[in-house]
Amino acid sequence: MKGRDGLIAAWGGRLPLGDGVEPVSLCEGATPLIQLRNIPAGLKTPVEIHVKYEGLNPTGSFKDRGMTVAVTQAVGEGSRALICASTGNTSASAAAYGARAGLAVFVLIPDGNIALGKLAQAIIEGAVVVQIKGNFDQGMELVKTLARQAPVTLVNSVNPYRLQGQKTAAFEIVEALGDAPDYHCLPVGNAGNISAYWMGYSEAAGQPSGCVEKAKQALGGAYRCDGGSFATGRPRMLGYQAAGAAPIVLGRKVEKPDTVATAIRIGNPQSWEMALMAGEESGGWFDRLTDEEILAAQRMLAEREGIFCEPASAISIAGLLKDIEAGKVKPGSRIVCTLTGHGLKDPDVAIRQAQGEIKTVEPELEAVKAVIGARLG
Ligand code: F0G
């Protein structure tokens, strides 16, 4: 299968790294595109829905796509240390790729608002974890300053190599479907990923985009996208934010962002401008969903399709279903939703949702049979 050796091996000609570079890779990318069966069957509007299951990347989120490219470049530049601010997944990915490359890794995380699985990853992979008594946006400002003053490479998505890696997900989708989908739905936090997808779809279709221009400006002569176009169109990009952390929807910064989807608990996205370009150029839109809607979608995906993603990822399904219901999505469309992170990242939220459903009984046949009877009737 193409991409089995990691995405630099698969897509190197479209990435800003020199020929013959030794990739820092954990065989990321080439994630499954799974067509949903049961959820679309229950809708009044006929649509085809696929999910790009990014939770199957090596550290359990899409961040690995950007990290392999950013860390490979950092090593090429002679860097000895990485730094990032993170709501959890970036820190887990930076810790892993940093360990692989033998670099020191420093991660700033918001105190008390990071999912347990992500914290476990950063710790076991040897990162220096700094909890700040503040939120992600404050951490982001700190690391941007630190990266200018100390010998550390910033690996948040303001590092242009990150988005270059992340755009490869769009390439994989075009390859899998034979062309671009009609709509692409994504959670939006720091807003890098929606910008990266739009870049990828634009390059695949050989069509201009402000996001590609931004990347060219940031990367200068290193920018590269060889091999021509292999898609005829581009999707409308639909970006969803949590109601308590929806700066792009509101058109203003949110000072105290809050949501159960801690991954996207962000009030001042770094790639705000590019995300707006992606929305406008594609004819897409942004919307916000409540925590209840996010959790309902997470449960629905798990119960009806057997797919477990973290809360932030489920917002893409929650938003899509709401927009289908509202008649905003054309019948007969082919849609892709990115499930950005694995459900196991955040076991607390999943278990909290299931609490009432765990039955405790005596270790006796009749007691267990009663439970089975109650379920099967
Ligand atoms: N989904 C998950 C699971 C994430 O971890 C993130 C971002 C997003 C969606 C949003 O993507 O920021 O590109 O718009 N997580 C970052 C982190 C902020 O630190 O792990 P975005």
Coordinates of C-alpha atoms and ligand atoms in Angstrom, one line a residue:
M1 CA 0.0 0.0 0.0
K2 CA 1.2 3.5 -0.9
G3 CA 2.3 5.3 2.2
R4 CA 3.2 2.4 4.3
D5 CA 6.7 3.8 5.0
G6 CA 5.4 7.1 6.1
L7 CA 4.2 10.2 4.3
I8 CA 7.6 11.7 3.4
A9 CA 8.4 8.5 1.5
A10 CA 5.0 8.6 -0.2
W11 CA 4.7 12.3 -1.0
G12 CA 8.2 13.7 -0.8
G13 CA 8.0 15.3 -4.2
R14 CA 5.2 17.5 -2.9
L15 CA 7.0 18.5 0.4
P16 CA 9.5 21.2 1.1
L17 CA 12.4 18.8 2.0
G18 CA 15.5 18.2 0.1
D19 CA 16.0 15.1 -2.1
G20 CA 17.6 12.2 -0.2
V21 CA 16.7 13.6 3.2
E22 CA 16.5 11.0 6.0
P23 CA 12.9 11.2 7.3
V24 CA 12.1 11.2 11.0
S25 CA 9.1 8.9 10.6
L26 CA 6.9 6.6 12.6
C27 CA 5.1 5.4 9.5
E28 CA 2.4 8.0 9.9
G29 CA -0.3 8.7 7.2
A30 CA -2.1 6.2 4.9
T31 CA -5.0 6.2 7.4
P32 CA -8.3 4.5 6.5
L33 CA -11.2 6.3 4.8
I34 CA -14.2 4.5 6.1
Q35 CA -17.6 4.8 4.5
L36 CA -20.4 5.1 7.1
R37 CA -23.3 2.8 6.6
N38 CA -25.8 3.1 9.4
I39 CA -25.9 6.8 10.1
P40 CA -26.6 7.9 6.4
A41 CA -29.2 5.1 6.2
G42 CA -31.2 6.9 8.9
L43 CA -31.2 10.3 7.1
K44 CA -34.0 11.7 5.0
T45 CA -31.5 13.3 2.6
P46 CA -29.5 10.8 0.6
V47 CA -25.7 11.4 1.1
E48 CA -22.5 9.4 1.0
I49 CA -20.4 10.0 4.2
H50 CA -16.8 8.9 4.6
V51 CA -14.6 9.4 7.7
K52 CA -10.8 9.9 7.5
Y53 CA -9.8 8.1 10.7
E54 CA -6.7 10.0 11.7
G55 CA -6.8 8.4 15.2
L56 CA -4.9 5.5 13.5
N57 CA -1.8 7.6 13.2
P58 CA 1.2 6.5 15.4
T59 CA 0.4 8.8 18.3
G60 CA -3.4 8.7 17.7
S61 CA -4.0 12.0 16.0
F62 CA -3.4 13.9 12.7
K63 CA -0.6 15.9 14.3
D64 CA 1.9 13.2 13.3
R65 CA 1.5 14.2 9.6
G66 CA 2.8 17.7 10.4
M67 CA 5.3 16.5 13.0
T68 CA 7.2 14.1 10.7
V69 CA 7.9 17.0 8.3
A70 CA 8.6 19.7 10.9
V71 CA 11.0 17.4 12.9
T72 CA 12.8 16.1 9.8
Q73 CA 13.4 19.8 8.8
A74 CA 14.4 20.7 12.4
V75 CA 17.0 17.9 12.4
G76 CA 18.3 19.0 8.9
E77 CA 18.8 22.5 10.4
G78 CA 20.8 21.1 13.3
S79 CA 18.2 21.8 15.9
R80 CA 18.6 20.1 19.3
A81 CA 15.3 20.9 20.9
L82 CA 11.6 21.3 20.1
I83 CA 9.0 23.4 21.9
C84 CA 5.2 23.7 21.5
A85 CA 2.1 24.9 23.3
S86 CA -0.6 22.3 23.2
T87 CA -4.1 21.2 24.2
G88 CA -2.6 17.7 24.2
N89 CA -2.2 16.1 20.8
T90 CA 0.6 18.3 19.5
S91 CA 2.5 17.7 22.7
A92 CA 2.1 13.9 22.3
S93 CA 3.2 14.0 18.8
A94 CA 6.2 16.4 19.4
A95 CA 7.3 14.1 22.3
A96 CA 7.2 11.0 20.1
Y97 CA 9.0 12.5 17.0
G98 CA 11.5 14.3 19.3
A99 CA 12.3 11.0 21.1
R100 CA 12.7 9.3 17.7
A101 CA 15.2 12.0 16.6
G102 CA 17.0 12.2 19.9
L103 CA 15.9 15.8 20.6
A104 CA 14.9 17.5 23.8
V105 CA 11.2 18.3 23.9
F106 CA 9.4 21.0 25.9
V107 CA 5.6 21.2 26.0
L108 CA 3.4 23.9 27.5
I109 CA 0.0 22.6 28.4
P110 CA -3.0 24.3 30.1
D111 CA -3.3 23.3 33.7
G112 CA -6.1 20.7 34.3
N113 CA -7.5 20.9 30.8
I114 CA -5.7 18.2 28.9
A115 CA -7.1 14.7 28.3
L116 CA -5.4 11.9 30.3
G117 CA -4.2 9.8 27.3
K118 CA -2.4 12.8 25.8
L119 CA -0.7 13.7 29.1
A120 CA 0.4 10.0 29.5
Q121 CA 2.0 10.0 26.1
A122 CA 4.0 13.2 26.6
I123 CA 5.3 12.0 29.9
I124 CA 6.3 8.5 28.9
E125 CA 7.9 9.8 25.7
G126 CA 10.2 11.9 27.9
A127 CA 9.1 15.4 27.1
V128 CA 9.6 18.1 29.7
V129 CA 5.9 18.9 30.5
V130 CA 5.3 22.5 31.8
Q131 CA 1.7 23.1 33.0
I132 CA 0.8 26.7 32.9
K133 CA -1.8 28.2 35.1
G134 CA -3.5 29.6 32.0
N135 CA -5.0 28.5 28.7
F136 CA -3.6 27.4 25.3
D137 CA -3.7 30.9 23.8
Q138 CA -1.4 32.1 26.6
G139 CA 0.9 29.2 26.1
M140 CA 1.0 29.9 22.4
E141 CA 2.2 33.5 23.0
L142 CA 4.9 32.2 25.4
V143 CA 6.3 29.6 23.0
K144 CA 6.4 32.1 20.1
T145 CA 8.5 34.4 22.2
L146 CA 10.7 31.6 23.6
A147 CA 11.5 30.3 20.1
R148 CA 12.9 33.7 19.2
Q149 CA 15.0 33.9 22.4
A150 CA 16.2 30.3 23.0
P151 CA 17.8 27.6 20.8
V152 CA 14.5 25.7 20.4
T153 CA 12.5 24.9 17.3
L154 CA 8.8 25.8 17.5
V155 CA 6.6 22.9 16.2
N156 CA 3.2 24.4 16.5
S157 CA 1.4 24.8 13.2
V158 CA 2.8 28.4 12.8
N159 CA 5.8 26.4 11.7
P160 CA 5.0 26.2 7.9
Y161 CA 6.5 22.7 7.6
R162 CA 3.7 21.4 9.8
L163 CA 0.9 22.3 7.4
Q164 CA 2.8 20.9 4.5
G165 CA 2.8 17.5 6.2
Q166 CA -0.9 17.9 7.1
K167 CA -2.0 18.7 3.5
T168 CA -1.1 15.1 2.5
A169 CA -4.4 13.9 4.1
A170 CA -6.2 15.7 1.2
F171 CA -4.0 13.9 -1.3
E172 CA -4.8 10.5 0.2
I173 CA -8.6 11.3 0.1
V174 CA -8.4 12.3 -3.6
E175 CA -6.5 9.1 -4.3
A176 CA -9.0 6.9 -2.4
L177 CA -12.1 8.4 -3.9
G178 CA -10.7 9.1 -7.4
D179 CA -11.5 12.8 -7.0
A180 CA -12.2 15.4 -4.4
P181 CA -15.4 15.0 -2.4
D182 CA -18.2 17.6 -2.6
Y183 CA -17.8 18.7 1.1
H184 CA -15.1 18.3 3.7
C185 CA -16.0 18.8 7.4
L186 CA -13.4 19.5 10.1
P187 CA -13.1 20.6 13.7
V188 CA -11.5 24.0 14.0
G189 CA -9.2 24.9 16.9
N190 CA -6.0 26.7 16.1
A191 CA -7.3 26.5 12.5
G192 CA -4.1 25.0 10.9
N193 CA -5.7 21.8 9.8
I194 CA -8.6 23.2 7.7
S195 CA -6.0 25.5 6.1
A196 CA -3.7 22.5 5.3
Y197 CA -6.5 20.5 3.8
W198 CA -7.5 23.4 1.6
M199 CA -3.9 23.7 0.5
G200 CA -3.8 20.0 -0.3
Y201 CA -7.0 20.0 -2.3
S202 CA -6.0 23.1 -4.2
E203 CA -2.6 21.6 -5.1
A204 CA -4.3 18.3 -6.1
A205 CA -6.6 20.2 -8.4
G206 CA -3.9 22.6 -9.7
Q207 CA -6.1 25.6 -8.6
P208 CA -4.9 28.8 -6.9
S209 CA -5.5 29.5 -3.3
G210 CA -4.5 32.2 -0.8
C211 CA -3.4 29.4 1.5
V212 CA -0.9 28.0 -1.0
E213 CA 0.4 31.6 -1.6
K214 CA 0.9 32.0 2.1
A215 CA 2.9 28.7 2.3
K216 CA 5.0 29.8 -0.7
Q217 CA 5.8 33.1 1.1
A218 CA 6.7 31.3 4.4
L219 CA 8.8 28.6 2.7
G220 CA 10.5 30.6 0.0
G221 CA 12.6 28.5 -2.3
A222 CA 11.9 25.4 -0.3
Y223 CA 8.2 25.2 -1.4
R224 CA 7.6 22.3 -3.7
C225 CA 4.7 20.5 -5.2
D226 CA 5.9 18.4 -8.1
G227 CA 3.8 15.9 -10.1
G228 CA 0.9 18.0 -11.4
S229 CA -2.8 17.8 -10.6
F230 CA -4.8 14.7 -10.0
A231 CA -8.2 16.0 -9.1
T232 CA -10.8 17.9 -11.1
G233 CA -12.5 19.9 -8.4
R234 CA -12.3 20.9 -4.7
P235 CA -14.7 20.4 -1.9
R236 CA -16.6 23.1 0.1
M237 CA -14.8 23.3 3.4
L238 CA -17.1 23.2 6.5
G239 CA -15.4 24.2 9.8
Y240 CA -17.0 23.6 13.2
Q241 CA -16.1 25.1 16.5
A242 CA -17.4 24.5 20.0
A243 CA -20.0 27.0 21.2
G244 CA -17.8 28.1 24.1
A245 CA -14.7 28.5 21.9
A246 CA -15.9 29.8 18.6
P247 CA -13.8 32.9 17.7
I248 CA -14.0 32.4 14.0
V249 CA -17.8 32.0 14.0
L250 CA -18.2 35.1 16.3
G251 CA -15.6 37.1 14.5
R252 CA -13.7 38.0 17.7
K253 CA -11.2 36.5 20.1
V254 CA -12.7 34.5 23.0
E255 CA -10.8 35.4 26.2
K256 CA -12.0 32.4 28.3
P257 CA -12.7 29.6 25.9
D258 CA -14.4 26.6 27.3
T259 CA -15.7 23.2 26.0
V260 CA -15.7 19.5 26.8
A261 CA -13.8 19.1 23.6
T262 CA -10.5 20.2 25.2
A263 CA -8.5 19.7 22.0
I264 CA -10.2 22.7 20.5
R265 CA -10.5 24.9 23.6
I266 CA -8.9 27.8 21.8
G267 CA -9.9 31.5 21.7
N268 CA -7.4 33.0 19.3
P269 CA -6.5 30.7 16.4
Q270 CA -3.1 31.2 14.9
S271 CA -4.2 30.4 11.4
W272 CA -7.4 32.4 11.6
E273 CA -6.8 34.3 8.3
M274 CA -6.0 31.2 6.3
A275 CA -9.0 29.4 7.6
L276 CA -11.2 32.3 6.5
M277 CA -9.6 32.0 3.0
A278 CA -10.4 28.3 2.9
G279 CA -14.0 29.0 3.8
E280 CA -14.4 31.8 1.3
E281 CA -12.5 30.3 -1.6
S282 CA -14.3 27.0 -1.3
G283 CA -17.8 28.4 -0.8
G284 CA -17.9 26.8 2.6
W285 CA -18.9 28.0 6.0
F286 CA -18.2 27.9 9.8
D287 CA -20.6 27.0 12.5
R288 CA -20.6 26.2 16.2
L289 CA -22.0 23.3 18.2
T290 CA -22.9 22.8 21.9
D291 CA -21.1 20.4 24.1
E292 CA -24.3 18.3 24.2
E293 CA -24.3 18.1 20.4
I294 CA -20.6 17.1 20.3
L295 CA -21.0 14.3 22.8
A296 CA -24.2 13.0 21.2
A297 CA -22.3 12.7 17.9
Q298 CA -19.4 11.0 19.6
R299 CA -21.8 8.4 21.1
M300 CA -23.7 8.0 17.8
L301 CA -20.5 7.3 15.9
A302 CA -19.4 4.7 18.4
E303 CA -22.8 3.0 18.9
R304 CA -23.9 3.0 15.3
E305 CA -20.7 2.6 13.4
G306 CA -18.2 1.2 15.9
I307 CA -15.9 4.1 15.4
F308 CA -14.4 5.7 18.5
C309 CA -13.0 9.2 18.2
E310 CA -12.3 11.9 20.7
P311 CA -14.9 14.7 21.4
A312 CA -13.3 17.4 19.3
S313 CA -13.3 15.0 16.3
A314 CA -17.0 14.2 16.6
I315 CA -17.9 17.8 16.0
S316 CA -17.3 17.3 12.3
I317 CA -20.1 14.7 12.3
A318 CA -22.3 16.8 14.7
G319 CA -22.0 19.8 12.4
L320 CA -22.5 17.9 9.2
L321 CA -25.7 16.2 10.5
K322 CA -27.1 19.6 11.6
D323 CA -26.3 21.1 8.2
I324 CA -27.9 18.2 6.4
E325 CA -31.0 18.6 8.6
A326 CA -31.1 22.3 7.8
G327 CA -31.1 21.6 4.1
K328 CA -27.7 23.2 3.6
V329 CA -26.0 20.2 2.0
K330 CA -27.1 19.1 -1.5
P331 CA -28.8 15.7 -1.7
G332 CA -26.6 13.0 -3.4
S333 CA -23.4 14.7 -2.1
R334 CA -20.2 12.8 -1.3
I335 CA -18.8 14.1 2.0
V336 CA -15.7 13.5 4.0
C337 CA -15.4 14.2 7.8
T338 CA -12.0 14.1 9.4
L339 CA -11.9 12.3 12.7
T340 CA -8.8 14.0 14.0
G341 CA -8.0 12.0 17.2
H342 CA -8.6 8.6 18.7
G343 CA -11.3 8.1 21.3
L344 CA -8.8 6.5 23.7
K345 CA -7.1 9.8 24.1
D346 CA -9.8 11.0 26.4
P347 CA -11.1 8.0 28.4
D348 CA -12.6 10.1 31.1
V349 CA -15.2 11.8 28.9
A350 CA -16.2 8.5 27.3
I351 CA -16.6 6.7 30.7
R352 CA -18.5 9.6 32.1
Q353 CA -21.0 9.2 29.3
A354 CA -21.4 5.5 29.9
Q355 CA -21.6 5.6 33.7
G356 CA -25.3 4.8 34.1
E357 CA -25.0 1.8 31.7
I358 CA -22.5 -0.3 33.7
K359 CA -24.4 -3.1 35.5
T360 CA -22.9 -4.5 38.7
V361 CA -24.2 -7.9 39.7
E362 CA -23.3 -10.9 41.8
P363 CA -21.1 -13.5 40.1
E364 CA -24.0 -15.8 39.4
L365 CA -25.5 -17.1 36.2
E366 CA -29.1 -15.9 36.9
A367 CA -27.9 -12.4 37.7
V368 CA -26.0 -12.1 34.4
K369 CA -28.9 -13.8 32.5
A370 CA -31.3 -11.1 33.9
V371 CA -29.1 -8.4 32.3
I372 CA -29.1 -10.2 29.0
G373 CA -32.8 -10.7 29.1
A374 CA -33.4 -7.1 29.9
R375 CA -31.5 -6.0 26.8
L376 CA -32.7 -8.7 24.3
G377 CA -36.3 -8.8 25.6
Ligands
F0G1 N1 -9.0 17.8 16.6 C1 -8.1 17.5 17.5 C2 -8.2 16.1 18.1 C3 -7.0 18.3 17.9 O1 -6.1 17.9 18.8 C4 -7.0 19.6 17.3 C5 -5.9 20.6 17.7 C6 -8.0 20.0 16.4 C7 -8.9 19.0 16.1 C8 -8.0 21.3 15.7 O2 -7.1 21.4 14.7 O3 -5.9 23.4 15.6 O4 -5.5 22.6 13.3 O5 -7.7 23.6 14.0 N2 -5.1 20.4 18.6 C9 -4.0 21.3 18.9 C10 -3.1 20.6 20.0 C11 -4.3 22.6 19.2 O6 -2.4 21.3 20.7 O7 -3.0 19.4 20.1 P1 -6.5 22.8 14.4

